[in-house]
Amino acid sequence: MRKDISAADLIQHAIDLEDLETTNLDSLVLEGAIKAGFITKDDSAINLYRRVWIKKVTEHANHAYKLEDVATGEQLEQTIDNVKALLKARERKVSEILELLAKQILNAIPPYQG
């Protein structure tokens, strides 16, 4: 880590590190699904079903990411030195999971019966 880091940069790193520790893929993927309008904050039956499905897919994807990290030896420890890399990796994972959900939805569309 640089020795001449400013106080503002140090505070931002600490905030980013806290963000990594307090938020998880599950909540970020659900947030993305809400932003896309796929689910809402209501407790309707369809929303509850979709939330459970999203959580299940996210759980499987997270396990796959962890296994992949071990297999490739790319496990990064959460430190102030690599917080930006971890945030970027987490954003990439959220995007990939949202894309996976979208593909699953498209694959579930019944064929046209003309």
Coordinates of C-alpha atoms in Angstrom, one line a residue:
M1 CA 0.0 0.0 0.0
R2 CA 1.2 3.5 -0.7
K3 CA 2.6 5.3 2.3
D4 CA 1.5 8.8 1.1
I5 CA -2.3 8.0 1.0
S6 CA -4.5 11.0 1.8
A7 CA -7.0 10.9 4.7
A8 CA -9.9 11.1 2.2
D9 CA -8.6 8.1 0.3
L10 CA -8.1 6.2 3.5
I11 CA -11.6 7.0 4.6
Q12 CA -13.0 5.9 1.2
H13 CA -11.1 2.6 1.4
A14 CA -12.5 2.0 4.9
I15 CA -16.1 2.8 3.7
D16 CA -15.6 0.4 0.7
L17 CA -14.2 -2.3 2.9
E18 CA -17.2 -1.9 5.3
D19 CA -19.5 -2.1 2.2
L20 CA -17.9 -5.4 1.2
E21 CA -18.4 -6.8 4.7
T22 CA -22.0 -5.7 5.1
T23 CA -23.6 -6.4 1.7
N24 CA -23.7 -9.7 -0.1
L25 CA -24.4 -11.0 -3.6
D26 CA -27.9 -12.0 -2.6
S27 CA -29.0 -8.5 -1.6
L28 CA -27.3 -6.9 -4.7
V29 CA -28.9 -9.4 -7.1
L30 CA -32.3 -8.8 -5.5
E31 CA -31.7 -5.0 -5.8
G32 CA -31.0 -5.5 -9.5
A33 CA -34.1 -7.5 -10.0
I34 CA -36.2 -4.8 -8.3
K35 CA -34.5 -2.1 -10.4
A36 CA -35.4 -4.1 -13.6
G37 CA -39.0 -4.5 -12.5
F38 CA -38.9 -8.3 -12.3
I39 CA -39.8 -8.2 -8.6
T40 CA -41.2 -5.5 -6.4
K41 CA -41.1 -5.0 -2.6
D42 CA -44.6 -6.3 -2.2
D43 CA -45.2 -9.6 -0.5
S44 CA -47.4 -11.1 -3.2
A45 CA -47.2 -14.8 -4.0
I46 CA -45.5 -14.2 -7.3
N47 CA -42.9 -11.9 -5.7
L48 CA -42.2 -14.4 -2.9
Y49 CA -41.8 -17.2 -5.5
R50 CA -39.5 -15.1 -7.6
R51 CA -37.4 -14.0 -4.6
V52 CA -36.9 -17.6 -3.5
W53 CA -35.9 -18.6 -7.1
I54 CA -33.4 -15.6 -7.3
K55 CA -31.9 -16.5 -3.9
K56 CA -31.5 -20.2 -5.0
V57 CA -29.8 -19.3 -8.3
T58 CA -27.6 -16.7 -6.5
E59 CA -26.6 -19.3 -3.9
H60 CA -25.6 -21.8 -6.5
A61 CA -23.7 -19.2 -8.5
N62 CA -21.9 -18.0 -5.3
H63 CA -20.9 -21.6 -4.6
A64 CA -19.6 -22.0 -8.2
Y65 CA -17.6 -18.7 -7.8
K66 CA -16.0 -19.9 -4.6
L67 CA -15.1 -23.3 -6.1
E68 CA -13.7 -21.6 -9.2
D69 CA -11.6 -19.2 -7.0
V70 CA -10.1 -22.2 -5.2
A71 CA -9.5 -24.1 -8.4
T72 CA -7.7 -21.1 -10.0
G73 CA -6.0 -19.9 -6.8
E74 CA -7.5 -16.5 -7.2
Q75 CA -8.9 -16.1 -3.7
L76 CA -8.5 -12.5 -2.5
E77 CA -8.5 -11.7 1.2
Q78 CA -10.6 -8.7 2.2
T79 CA -8.0 -6.0 3.0
I80 CA -7.8 -2.3 2.5
D81 CA -5.1 -2.9 -0.2
N82 CA -7.4 -4.8 -2.6
V83 CA -10.8 -3.4 -1.8
K84 CA -11.3 -1.9 -5.2
A85 CA -10.5 -5.2 -7.0
L86 CA -13.0 -7.0 -4.7
L87 CA -15.7 -4.4 -5.4
K88 CA -15.1 -4.7 -9.1
A89 CA -15.2 -8.6 -8.9
R90 CA -18.5 -8.4 -6.9
E91 CA -20.1 -6.1 -9.4
R92 CA -19.0 -8.5 -12.2
K93 CA -20.6 -11.4 -10.3
V94 CA -23.9 -9.5 -9.8
S95 CA -24.0 -8.7 -13.5
E96 CA -23.3 -12.3 -14.5
I97 CA -26.0 -13.6 -12.1
L98 CA -28.5 -11.1 -13.5
E99 CA -27.7 -12.2 -17.0
L100 CA -28.0 -15.9 -16.0
L101 CA -31.5 -15.1 -14.5
A102 CA -32.5 -13.3 -17.7
K103 CA -31.4 -16.3 -19.9
Q104 CA -33.3 -18.7 -17.6
I105 CA -36.4 -16.6 -18.1
L106 CA -36.0 -16.5 -21.8
N107 CA -35.4 -20.2 -22.0
A108 CA -38.7 -20.8 -20.1
I109 CA -40.8 -19.1 -22.8
P110 CA -43.1 -21.6 -24.4
P111 CA -42.8 -22.1 -28.1
Y112 CA -45.3 -20.4 -30.4
Q113 CA -48.1 -22.8 -31.4
G114 CA -49.4 -20.7 -34.4

